[in-house]
């Protein structure tokens, strides 16, 4: 079934921009990214958009559709009414380059602030041995496709540019949690999470979880467990006393 | 309506002045939360200060149990460490625990940060505050003490379970009877246990803090079960809140003689 949809797309660059209205054909089974491509092909040849797989796996096509941060390639047009205006804007937490394309380098900078996997000294790659139960918890976090929708939606940076310095954002605190739970990682990352990466900025309001296209339970399974781990070492006098009496490392 | 804070406008972001472009009813959820929580606070404040109609052998309201002052009505207690100098309502002593437990609960934090503090009111809807430091400093850094309230809450659950068990007596203290009140107190205790067991601190203490599940098979089992409950923690948070209010309300109605505590046997 084919119909003509009303779309509004943000056009502009870092100097300014505006929402521009388009009327465009929509066919059965199409997703928002298809419509953006049709716009490019028929009436806005210079419309900038970033995409790659069209299968929800590369994390390139993140945008905001009717105000909700989503992947354009996973948002079906039939979730909107035929007479509904569908608005597409670039991610709002990052600097815009052009139209729907933003500069997400903030995320790569933050990624570099997380010390990489640190196996025990002397243990060579190839000699790593671990049981499935010990890794299955953090495997959930490996589903991440680096779309940065969570980073874009987290109000701690979305509404407060000034916090970008202090706060690594949900995606990278999840990375810290992943490594802290890793059976072969030897670094203690709890102080780092709280003191360097700004875990305290997260007020567990779960927007990262709400927008994650991989349905990773970021808040429940990574951020809150990480907060609990931090509380173990920093805010738990009883444990602190216990650790003075006998070493509890390597549990 | 608030727009984006200045710093965020000047950082080369797309110039969009609307606070949000969401077209759904994003304000509904926070609104419901405010209405429900405010109603509960009004009801429980009134009941906590009323200092009356909280005991009718063998039923005691969860707001007043354990009753720790000598001013507690006769028969409602035999443990009064607060003695006679406590002149306020005895509910105010014990309610500190559930209050602290729920205020620092990870789920309620989400609920009230979103609804009361609007930080954020909903996802991708900008918050009205100029500055935001989250839980990095006083007083909100104290949320990290949630686990202590969790342990105190467990003690309280034991007392309230005991209350439900002694409700298997009749008004004259004879055992092996059961009334609507027994069911009400049992349901209340059960919901409170589910709320506590599904708590994130519980999940952490039982197994979450381990690095090697394989070395602790029993704790791993516990962790698995609690993790499953944990996904329903928000539901238990609400149900147990209603449960406590309803249990108190029922005991109040019985104690003031509005209704009879109907006995099945
Ligand atoms: S749960 Fe924490 S990290 Fe996730 S969006 Fe909310 S504040 Fe940000
Ligand atoms: S955690 Fe989810 S939302 Fe965040 S970058 Fe990864 S896939 Fe995207
Ligand atoms: S194009 Fe790859 S995730 Fe959408
Ligand atoms: S009681 Fe809700 S997280 Fe602990």
Short mmCIF file of C-alpha atoms and ligand atoms in Angstrom, two decimals:
data_model
loop_
_atom_site.label_atom_id
_atom_site.label_comp_id
_atom_site.label_asym_id
_atom_site.label_seq_id
_atom_site.Cartn_x
_atom_site.Cartn_y
_atom_site.Cartn_z
CA UNK A 1 0.00 0.00 0.00
CA UNK A 2 1.50 3.27 -1.09
CA UNK A 3 0.73 6.69 0.36
CA UNK A 4 2.24 10.13 0.55
CA UNK A 5 3.73 11.00 3.90
CA UNK A 6 4.53 14.42 5.34
CA UNK A 7 8.07 14.50 6.62
CA UNK A 8 9.96 17.29 8.36
CA UNK A 9 13.71 17.02 8.27
CA UNK A 10 16.20 19.25 10.03
CA UNK A 11 18.49 20.82 7.43
CA UNK A 12 21.49 22.89 8.33
CA UNK A 13 24.96 22.86 9.82
CA UNK A 14 26.80 24.26 12.84
CA UNK A 15 25.90 27.80 11.75
CA UNK A 16 22.19 27.17 12.03
CA UNK A 17 19.36 25.34 10.40
CA UNK A 18 15.67 24.62 10.40
CA UNK A 19 13.01 21.98 9.90
CA UNK A 20 12.08 21.62 6.24
CA UNK A 21 8.80 20.03 5.08
CA UNK A 22 8.65 17.35 2.39
CA UNK A 23 5.93 15.24 0.86
CA UNK A 24 7.25 11.84 -0.07
CA UNK A 25 6.00 8.47 -1.20
CA UNK A 26 5.98 5.58 1.26
CA UNK A 27 5.54 1.91 0.33
CA UNK A 28 4.56 -1.03 2.43
CA UNK A 29 7.27 -2.35 4.73
CA UNK A 30 9.53 0.67 4.48
CA UNK A 31 11.57 2.17 7.30
CA UNK A 32 12.44 5.80 7.95
CA UNK A 33 15.87 5.35 6.36
CA UNK A 34 14.18 4.26 3.10
CA UNK A 35 12.23 7.48 3.08
CA UNK A 36 15.34 9.55 3.72
CA UNK A 37 16.98 7.79 0.78
CA UNK A 38 13.96 8.49 -1.40
CA UNK A 39 14.19 12.15 -0.41
CA UNK A 40 17.83 12.16 -1.45
CA UNK A 41 16.99 10.49 -4.75
CA UNK A 42 14.02 12.63 -5.68
CA UNK A 43 14.02 16.04 -4.08
CA UNK A 44 16.95 16.74 -1.76
CA UNK A 45 20.06 15.43 -3.45
CA UNK A 46 22.34 17.15 -0.98
CA UNK A 47 20.67 15.80 2.19
CA UNK A 48 23.44 14.44 4.43
CA UNK A 49 22.79 11.20 6.28
CA UNK A 50 25.09 8.56 7.74
CA UNK A 51 24.21 4.91 7.31
CA UNK A 52 25.79 1.63 6.46
CA UNK A 53 24.10 -1.70 7.10
CA UNK A 54 20.39 -0.91 7.08
CA UNK A 55 20.06 -3.85 9.43
CA UNK A 56 20.40 -2.32 12.86
CA UNK A 57 23.92 -3.62 13.26
CA UNK A 58 26.39 -0.88 12.38
CA UNK A 59 25.04 1.85 14.63
CA UNK A 60 25.49 4.58 12.01
CA UNK A 61 21.97 5.81 11.37
CA UNK A 62 21.13 7.17 14.84
CA UNK A 63 18.78 10.14 14.74
CA UNK A 64 15.72 11.46 16.52
CA UNK A 65 12.35 10.60 15.08
CA UNK A 66 9.39 12.47 16.47
CA UNK A 67 11.66 13.44 19.30
CA UNK A 68 12.69 9.89 20.16
CA UNK A 69 16.30 8.83 19.72
CA UNK A 70 16.24 5.78 17.44
CA UNK A 71 17.92 4.01 14.54
CA UNK A 72 16.38 5.18 11.26
CA UNK A 73 16.80 1.75 9.75
CA UNK A 74 14.85 0.05 12.54
CA UNK A 75 11.96 2.49 12.68
CA UNK A 76 9.14 1.24 10.49
CA UNK A 77 6.93 3.80 8.81
CA UNK A 78 3.83 1.82 9.73
CA UNK A 79 4.34 2.76 13.38
CA UNK A 80 3.12 6.24 12.40
CA UNK A 81 -0.31 7.19 11.18
CA UNK A 82 -0.53 7.99 7.46
CA UNK A 83 -1.61 11.54 8.23
CA UNK A 84 0.99 12.02 10.96
CA UNK A 85 3.88 14.38 10.30
CA UNK A 86 7.13 12.52 10.93
CA UNK A 87 9.95 14.75 12.15
CA UNK A 88 13.58 13.69 11.82
CA UNK A 89 16.39 15.59 13.50
CA UNK A 90 20.05 14.83 14.12
CA UNK A 91 21.19 13.66 17.56
CA UNK A 92 20.86 16.62 19.86
CA UNK A 93 23.72 16.05 22.27
CA UNK A 94 26.55 16.18 19.73
CA UNK A 95 27.81 18.93 17.41
CA UNK A 96 26.08 18.81 14.07
CA UNK A 97 28.18 18.52 10.91
CA UNK A 98 25.40 18.74 8.36
CA UNK A 99 21.73 17.82 8.27
CA UNK A 100 21.34 14.47 9.99
CA UNK A 101 25.05 13.86 10.51
CA UNK A 102 26.64 14.70 13.86
CA UNK A 103 30.18 14.58 15.11
CA UNK A 104 30.29 11.76 17.66
CA UNK A 105 34.00 12.00 18.46
CA UNK A 106 33.15 12.79 22.10
CA UNK A 107 32.42 9.09 22.41
CA UNK A 108 35.74 8.00 21.02
CA UNK A 109 37.54 10.30 23.42
CA UNK A 110 35.64 8.78 26.31
CA UNK A 111 36.35 5.28 25.04
CA UNK A 112 40.05 5.98 25.29
CA UNK A 113 39.70 6.98 28.93
CA UNK A 114 38.77 3.43 29.91
CA UNK A 115 41.92 1.38 30.47
CA UNK A 116 41.81 -1.68 28.25
CA UNK A 117 41.47 -5.30 29.35
CA UNK A 118 44.37 -6.19 31.62
CA UNK A 119 44.98 -9.93 32.01
CA UNK A 120 47.26 -11.31 34.74
CA UNK A 121 50.96 -10.69 34.07
CA UNK A 122 52.50 -13.56 32.19
CA UNK A 123 49.25 -14.95 30.87
CA UNK A 124 49.55 -14.98 27.11
CA UNK A 125 46.66 -14.62 24.67
CA UNK A 126 45.75 -18.16 23.76
CA UNK A 127 46.15 -19.28 27.36
CA UNK A 128 43.05 -17.49 28.61
CA UNK A 129 40.73 -19.97 30.30
CA UNK A 130 37.39 -19.06 31.79
CA UNK A 131 34.06 -20.74 32.35
CA UNK A 132 30.88 -19.68 30.62
CA UNK A 133 29.07 -18.68 33.83
CA UNK A 134 31.87 -16.23 34.59
CA UNK A 135 31.56 -14.39 31.30
CA UNK A 136 27.89 -14.68 30.45
CA UNK A 137 26.93 -11.68 32.57
CA UNK A 138 29.18 -9.30 30.66
CA UNK A 139 28.37 -10.84 27.30
CA UNK A 140 25.14 -8.90 27.32
CA UNK A 141 27.18 -5.71 27.10
CA UNK A 142 29.08 -7.01 24.09
CA UNK A 143 25.91 -6.70 22.02
CA UNK A 144 26.53 -2.96 21.90
CA UNK A 145 26.64 -1.64 18.32
CA UNK A 146 28.11 1.75 19.31
CA UNK A 147 25.16 3.72 18.01
CA UNK A 148 25.59 6.20 20.91
CA UNK A 149 21.86 6.67 21.28
CA UNK A 150 22.31 6.11 25.01
CA UNK A 151 25.05 8.72 25.17
CA UNK A 152 22.86 11.15 23.26
CA UNK A 153 19.83 10.65 25.47
CA UNK A 154 21.49 10.71 28.88
CA UNK A 155 20.26 13.99 30.37
CA UNK A 156 23.49 14.43 32.33
CA UNK A 157 25.20 15.46 29.08
CA UNK A 158 22.30 16.10 26.74
CA UNK A 159 21.03 18.92 28.94
CA UNK A 160 24.39 19.87 30.39
CA UNK A 161 27.19 20.26 27.89
CA UNK A 162 29.47 21.27 30.75
CA UNK A 163 29.31 17.76 32.22
CA UNK A 164 30.90 16.17 29.17
CA UNK A 165 34.32 16.70 30.70
CA UNK A 166 33.52 14.82 33.88
CA UNK A 167 31.10 12.17 32.72
CA UNK A 168 31.89 9.27 30.42
CA UNK A 169 28.25 8.39 29.80
CA UNK A 170 26.37 5.10 30.04
CA UNK A 171 28.10 3.33 27.17
CA UNK A 172 31.55 3.64 28.69
CA UNK A 173 30.55 3.07 32.28
CA UNK A 174 28.98 -0.10 30.97
CA UNK A 175 32.39 -0.94 29.51
CA UNK A 176 33.93 -0.41 32.94
CA UNK A 177 31.31 -2.69 34.48
CA UNK A 178 32.01 -5.29 31.84
CA UNK A 179 35.71 -5.32 32.63
CA UNK A 180 35.18 -5.17 36.37
CA UNK A 181 33.07 -8.32 36.06
CA UNK A 182 35.54 -9.99 33.71
CA UNK A 183 37.09 -13.09 35.32
CA UNK A 184 40.56 -12.38 33.94
CA UNK A 185 40.77 -8.63 34.30
CA UNK A 186 43.13 -7.61 37.06
CA UNK A 187 42.54 -3.86 37.37
CA UNK A 188 40.33 -2.52 40.12
CA UNK A 189 38.13 -0.12 38.22
CA UNK A 190 35.77 1.01 40.94
CA UNK A 191 37.58 4.15 42.07
CA UNK A 192 38.18 5.02 38.44
CA UNK A 193 34.47 4.74 37.68
CA UNK A 194 33.50 7.03 40.52
CA UNK A 195 36.38 9.51 40.59
CA UNK A 196 37.46 9.78 36.95
CA UNK A 197 34.52 8.71 34.83
CA UNK A 198 31.74 10.38 36.79
CA UNK A 199 29.52 7.45 37.71
CA UNK A 200 27.89 9.70 40.31
CA UNK A 201 26.37 11.82 37.55
CA UNK A 202 24.11 8.95 36.64
CA UNK A 203 20.88 9.22 38.60
CA UNK A 204 19.63 5.88 37.28
CA UNK A 205 16.66 7.37 35.49
CA UNK A 206 17.08 4.71 32.80
CA UNK A 207 16.82 6.68 29.57
CA UNK A 208 19.90 4.92 28.23
CA UNK A 209 18.12 1.61 28.71
CA UNK A 210 14.94 2.97 27.15
CA UNK A 211 16.61 3.93 23.88
CA UNK A 212 19.12 1.12 23.44
CA UNK A 213 18.27 -0.64 20.16
CA UNK A 214 20.05 -3.77 21.37
CA UNK A 215 17.80 -3.84 24.45
CA UNK A 216 20.77 -4.01 26.76
CA UNK A 217 19.65 -3.45 30.34
CA UNK A 218 22.34 -0.83 30.80
CA UNK A 219 21.04 0.65 34.05
CA UNK A 220 19.94 -2.53 35.82
CA UNK A 221 22.77 -4.80 34.75
CA UNK A 222 25.74 -2.47 34.37
CA UNK A 223 25.31 0.92 36.06
CA UNK A 224 23.53 -0.09 39.26
CA UNK A 225 25.80 -3.12 39.81
CA UNK A 226 28.74 -0.77 39.25
CA UNK A 227 27.32 1.69 41.79
CA UNK A 228 27.00 -1.19 44.24
CA UNK A 229 30.60 -2.20 43.59
CA UNK A 230 31.71 1.37 44.20
CA UNK A 231 29.69 1.45 47.41
CA UNK A 232 31.59 -1.68 48.51
CA UNK A 233 34.91 0.09 48.39
CA UNK A 234 33.94 3.67 49.11
CA UNK A 235 30.74 3.88 51.13
CA UNK A 236 30.61 0.74 53.20
CA UNK A 237 32.32 1.14 56.59
CA UNK A 238 31.61 -2.44 57.57
CA UNK A 239 33.26 -3.83 54.47
CA UNK A 240 36.06 -1.35 54.87
CA UNK A 241 36.72 -2.70 58.37
CA UNK A 242 36.48 -6.26 57.08
CA UNK A 243 38.99 -5.56 54.35
CA UNK A 244 41.45 -4.26 56.97
CA UNK A 245 41.11 -7.52 58.84
CA UNK A 246 41.32 -9.92 55.92
CA UNK A 247 41.93 -9.32 52.26
CA UNK A 248 38.83 -9.86 50.18
CA UNK A 249 40.29 -9.41 46.76
CA UNK A 250 39.72 -11.87 43.97
CA UNK A 251 36.34 -13.10 45.17
CA UNK B 1 8.50 26.11 28.68
CA UNK B 2 12.20 25.66 29.31
CA UNK B 3 14.54 25.44 26.38
CA UNK B 4 17.99 23.97 26.23
CA UNK B 5 20.52 25.50 28.63
CA UNK B 6 22.85 28.02 27.04
CA UNK B 7 25.99 25.91 27.14
CA UNK B 8 24.23 23.25 25.14
CA UNK B 9 23.14 25.71 22.47
CA UNK B 10 26.61 27.03 21.87
CA UNK B 11 28.37 23.71 21.51
CA UNK B 12 27.73 23.46 17.80
CA UNK B 13 24.62 21.41 18.27
CA UNK B 14 21.72 21.51 15.86
CA UNK B 15 19.66 24.61 16.61
CA UNK B 16 16.32 23.26 17.71
CA UNK B 17 14.58 25.44 20.22
CA UNK B 18 11.80 23.10 21.32
CA UNK B 19 12.30 21.40 24.63
CA UNK B 20 11.33 18.14 22.99
CA UNK B 21 9.86 17.03 19.69
CA UNK B 22 8.18 14.04 21.25
CA UNK B 23 4.56 13.73 20.19
CA UNK B 24 3.43 11.09 22.68
CA UNK B 25 2.09 11.71 26.17
CA UNK B 26 5.49 11.71 27.85
CA UNK B 27 4.15 13.73 30.79
CA UNK B 28 1.57 11.13 31.78
CA UNK B 29 3.89 8.72 33.60
CA UNK B 30 5.52 11.36 35.83
CA UNK B 31 2.11 12.86 36.54
CA UNK B 32 0.71 9.53 37.70
CA UNK B 33 3.78 8.98 39.87
CA UNK B 34 3.31 12.35 41.56
CA UNK B 35 -0.37 11.72 42.21
CA UNK B 36 0.16 8.27 43.66
CA UNK B 37 3.17 9.19 45.80
CA UNK B 38 1.59 12.38 47.12
CA UNK B 39 -1.58 10.48 48.03
CA UNK B 40 0.46 7.89 49.85
CA UNK B 41 2.47 10.50 51.72
CA UNK B 42 -0.68 12.33 52.81
CA UNK B 43 -2.35 9.14 53.97
CA UNK B 44 0.68 7.79 55.82
CA UNK B 45 1.49 11.11 57.47
CA UNK B 46 -2.05 11.40 58.74
CA UNK B 47 -2.01 7.81 60.02
CA UNK B 48 1.46 8.06 61.54
CA UNK B 49 0.55 11.16 63.52
CA UNK B 50 -2.96 10.05 64.45
CA UNK B 51 -1.57 7.66 67.09
CA UNK B 52 -4.86 5.78 67.32
CA UNK B 53 -6.72 2.77 65.93
CA UNK B 54 -3.66 0.75 65.06
CA UNK B 55 -4.23 -2.32 67.16
CA UNK B 56 -7.05 -4.73 67.66
CA UNK B 57 -6.03 -8.08 69.11
CA UNK B 58 -4.41 -9.86 67.27
CA UNK B 59 -4.01 -7.38 64.40
CA UNK B 60 -1.44 -4.59 64.38
CA UNK B 61 -0.97 -2.01 61.68
CA UNK B 62 2.39 -2.21 59.85
CA UNK B 63 2.83 1.52 60.49
CA UNK B 64 3.04 0.83 64.21
CA UNK B 65 4.95 -2.41 64.31
CA UNK B 66 7.12 -3.01 66.19
CA UNK B 67 5.67 -0.50 68.66
CA UNK B 68 8.65 0.63 70.71
CA UNK B 69 7.36 3.10 73.32
CA UNK B 70 5.45 2.60 76.56
CA UNK B 71 2.69 4.77 75.17
CA UNK B 72 1.73 1.99 72.75
CA UNK B 73 -1.74 0.63 73.40
CA UNK B 74 -1.91 -2.31 75.72
CA UNK B 75 -1.22 -5.68 74.14
CA UNK B 76 0.36 -4.23 71.03
CA UNK B 77 3.90 -4.64 72.31
CA UNK B 78 6.12 -6.10 74.99
CA UNK B 79 9.35 -4.49 73.86
CA UNK B 80 9.61 -0.79 74.63
CA UNK B 81 13.23 0.38 74.50
CA UNK B 82 12.01 3.93 73.94
CA UNK B 83 10.24 3.86 77.28
CA UNK B 84 8.05 6.67 78.49
CA UNK B 85 10.01 9.69 77.35
CA UNK B 86 8.88 9.25 73.74
CA UNK B 87 5.77 11.36 73.69
CA UNK B 88 5.14 11.53 69.96
CA UNK B 89 3.33 8.86 67.99
CA UNK B 90 5.32 5.61 68.23
CA UNK B 91 4.88 5.12 64.48
CA UNK B 92 7.42 7.88 63.91
CA UNK B 93 10.20 5.76 65.42
CA UNK B 94 9.85 2.76 63.21
CA UNK B 95 8.74 4.48 60.01
CA UNK B 96 12.26 5.88 59.61
CA UNK B 97 13.34 2.49 58.29
CA UNK B 98 10.85 2.03 55.44
CA UNK B 99 11.12 5.72 54.64
CA UNK B 100 14.91 5.55 54.32
CA UNK B 101 14.72 2.25 52.48
CA UNK B 102 12.30 3.53 49.87
CA UNK B 103 13.84 6.99 49.52
CA UNK B 104 17.20 5.42 48.65
CA UNK B 105 15.75 2.58 46.56
CA UNK B 106 17.16 2.61 43.04
CA UNK B 107 13.72 2.30 41.56
CA UNK B 108 12.04 5.01 43.64
CA UNK B 109 14.98 7.27 42.93
CA UNK B 110 14.27 6.93 39.24
CA UNK B 111 10.58 7.54 39.91
CA UNK B 112 10.94 10.69 41.97
CA UNK B 113 13.91 12.16 40.11
CA UNK B 114 11.81 11.95 37.00
CA UNK B 115 8.47 13.06 38.37
CA UNK B 116 9.21 15.48 41.22
CA UNK B 117 12.61 16.78 40.29
CA UNK B 118 12.05 16.54 36.51
CA UNK B 119 15.58 15.41 36.04
CA UNK B 120 14.67 14.41 33.39
CA UNK B 121 10.85 14.36 33.24
CA UNK B 122 11.05 11.83 30.40
CA UNK B 123 13.71 10.66 27.98
CA UNK B 124 14.77 13.28 25.44
CA UNK B 125 12.72 15.95 27.19
CA UNK B 126 15.08 18.57 28.52
CA UNK B 127 15.09 19.25 32.23
CA UNK B 128 14.41 22.69 33.69
CA UNK B 129 17.61 22.89 35.75
CA UNK B 130 20.58 25.07 34.88
CA UNK B 131 23.09 22.88 36.69
CA UNK B 132 23.22 19.19 37.30
CA UNK B 133 25.60 17.23 39.48
CA UNK B 134 23.53 14.08 39.95
CA UNK B 135 24.64 11.91 42.81
CA UNK B 136 28.22 13.12 42.83
CA UNK B 137 28.00 15.16 46.03
CA UNK B 138 26.07 15.81 49.24
CA UNK B 139 23.29 15.18 49.89
CA UNK B 140 22.54 12.80 47.05
CA UNK B 141 25.81 10.95 47.41
CA UNK B 142 24.24 9.52 50.56
CA UNK B 143 22.02 7.39 48.33
CA UNK B 144 24.99 5.05 48.39
CA UNK B 145 23.94 3.98 51.88
CA UNK B 146 20.93 2.17 50.50
CA UNK B 147 22.32 -1.17 51.59
CA UNK B 148 22.06 -0.29 55.29
CA UNK B 149 18.39 0.43 54.96
CA UNK B 150 18.10 -2.82 53.08
CA UNK B 151 19.46 -4.75 56.07
CA UNK B 152 17.26 -2.84 58.53
CA UNK B 153 14.32 -3.48 56.22
CA UNK B 154 14.98 -7.21 56.47
CA UNK B 155 14.68 -7.02 60.26
CA UNK B 156 11.42 -5.18 59.87
CA UNK B 157 10.15 -7.82 57.45
CA UNK B 158 10.81 -10.44 60.10
CA UNK B 159 8.74 -8.51 62.62
CA UNK B 160 5.89 -8.01 60.16
CA UNK B 161 5.97 -11.70 59.27
CA UNK B 162 5.72 -12.47 62.96
CA UNK B 163 2.70 -10.14 63.12
CA UNK B 164 1.07 -12.09 60.31
CA UNK B 165 1.72 -15.37 62.12
CA UNK B 166 0.23 -14.25 65.41
CA UNK B 167 -2.80 -13.14 63.42
CA UNK B 168 -3.64 -16.85 63.21
CA UNK B 169 -5.29 -16.36 66.60
CA UNK B 170 -8.70 -15.12 67.53
CA UNK B 171 -9.49 -12.05 69.57
CA UNK B 172 -9.09 -14.05 72.79
CA UNK B 173 -5.62 -15.20 71.87
CA UNK B 174 -6.48 -18.78 70.91
CA UNK B 175 -4.46 -20.26 68.06
CA UNK B 176 -5.54 -21.86 64.78
CA UNK B 177 -8.02 -19.29 63.65
CA UNK B 178 -7.94 -17.30 60.52
CA UNK B 179 -9.62 -14.07 59.52
CA UNK B 180 -9.61 -11.55 56.71
CA UNK B 181 -7.07 -9.68 58.84
CA UNK B 182 -4.76 -12.71 58.73
CA UNK B 183 -4.90 -12.67 54.95
CA UNK B 184 -4.28 -8.93 54.81
CA UNK B 185 -1.21 -9.09 57.06
CA UNK B 186 0.12 -12.16 55.27
CA UNK B 187 -0.23 -10.49 51.89
CA UNK B 188 1.48 -7.40 53.23
CA UNK B 189 4.42 -9.39 54.62
CA UNK B 190 4.76 -11.39 51.41
CA UNK B 191 4.83 -8.30 49.24
CA UNK B 192 7.42 -6.69 51.49
CA UNK B 193 9.62 -9.76 51.20
CA UNK B 194 9.31 -9.71 47.43
CA UNK B 195 10.20 -6.04 47.43
CA UNK B 196 13.28 -6.61 49.60
CA UNK B 197 14.44 -9.74 47.82
CA UNK B 198 14.23 -8.09 44.41
CA UNK B 199 16.31 -5.11 45.65
CA UNK B 200 19.48 -4.27 43.74
CA UNK B 201 21.55 -4.29 46.94
CA UNK B 202 20.22 -7.75 47.71
CA UNK B 203 21.20 -8.91 44.23
CA UNK B 204 24.64 -7.44 44.74
CA UNK B 205 25.16 -8.90 48.21
CA UNK B 206 24.04 -12.38 47.23
CA UNK B 207 26.25 -12.71 44.19
CA UNK B 208 26.54 -9.55 42.12
CA UNK B 209 29.79 -8.54 43.75
CA UNK B 210 31.55 -11.76 42.77
CA UNK B 211 34.00 -11.93 39.89
CA UNK B 212 33.94 -15.71 39.61
CA UNK B 213 30.49 -17.23 39.76
CA UNK B 214 32.07 -20.61 39.01
CA UNK B 215 33.79 -20.63 42.39
CA UNK B 216 30.54 -19.94 44.26
CA UNK B 217 27.82 -22.16 42.77
CA UNK B 218 25.33 -21.62 45.60
CA UNK B 219 25.62 -17.86 45.54
CA UNK B 220 25.37 -18.00 41.77
CA UNK B 221 22.06 -19.84 42.11
CA UNK B 222 20.76 -17.22 44.55
CA UNK B 223 21.94 -14.45 42.27
CA UNK B 224 20.14 -16.03 39.32
CA UNK B 225 16.85 -16.26 41.22
CA UNK B 226 17.14 -12.75 42.63
CA UNK B 227 18.09 -11.39 39.21
CA UNK B 228 14.85 -12.75 37.88
CA UNK B 229 12.89 -11.11 40.69
CA UNK B 230 14.90 -7.94 40.21
CA UNK B 231 13.43 -7.35 36.76
CA UNK B 232 10.08 -6.98 38.53
CA UNK B 233 11.35 -4.75 41.31
CA UNK B 234 9.32 -1.70 40.18
CA UNK B 235 6.14 -3.75 40.31
CA UNK B 236 6.93 -5.02 43.81
CA UNK B 237 7.80 -1.48 44.86
CA UNK B 238 4.29 -0.29 44.01
CA UNK B 239 2.42 -3.39 45.15
CA UNK B 240 4.13 -3.43 48.53
CA UNK B 241 3.45 0.28 48.96
CA UNK B 242 -0.25 -0.26 48.35
CA UNK B 243 -0.09 -3.37 50.51
CA UNK B 244 1.19 -1.48 53.52
CA UNK B 245 -1.40 1.27 53.15
CA UNK B 246 -4.23 -1.23 52.71
CA UNK B 247 -3.12 -3.31 55.69
CA UNK B 248 -3.04 -0.21 57.86
CA UNK B 249 -6.41 0.90 56.55
CA UNK B 250 -7.96 -2.47 57.29
CA UNK B 251 -6.62 -2.55 60.85
CA UNK B 252 -7.84 1.00 61.37
CA UNK B 253 -11.36 0.11 60.24
CA UNK B 254 -11.42 -2.90 62.55
CA UNK B 255 -9.88 -1.06 65.50
CA UNK B 256 -12.29 1.82 65.36
CA UNK B 257 -15.22 -0.56 64.99
CA UNK B 258 -16.30 0.43 61.48
CA UNK B 259 -16.13 -3.19 60.37
CA UNK B 260 -15.82 -6.59 62.01
CA UNK B 261 -12.74 -8.68 61.40
CA UNK B 262 -14.50 -11.59 59.71
CA UNK B 263 -13.25 -15.03 60.83
CA UNK B 264 -13.19 -17.98 58.42
CA UNK B 265 -12.62 -20.42 61.29
S1 LIG C 1 20.43 5.82 33.77
FE1 LIG C 1 22.21 7.08 34.20
S2 LIG C 1 23.55 6.87 32.45
FE2 LIG C 1 21.53 6.08 31.84
S3 LIG C 1 20.56 7.84 30.90
FE3 LIG C 1 19.95 7.87 33.02
S4 LIG C 1 21.44 9.18 34.08
FE4 LIG C 1 22.28 8.66 32.06
S1 LIG C 2 24.63 0.53 24.73
FE1 LIG C 2 22.90 0.39 23.32
S2 LIG C 2 22.33 2.53 22.96
FE2 LIG C 2 24.35 2.57 23.86
S3 LIG C 2 25.78 2.63 22.15
FE3 LIG C 2 25.51 0.47 22.68
S4 LIG C 2 23.84 -0.27 21.42
FE4 LIG C 2 23.77 1.97 21.31
S1 LIG C 3 22.25 1.67 9.05
FE1 LIG C 3 23.37 0.34 10.33
S2 LIG C 3 22.26 0.52 12.18
FE2 LIG C 3 21.02 1.65 10.82
S1 LIG C 4 14.79 -1.50 47.48
FE1 LIG C 4 14.70 -0.80 45.45
S2 LIG C 4 16.74 -1.13 44.87
FE2 LIG C 4 16.85 -1.72 46.90
#
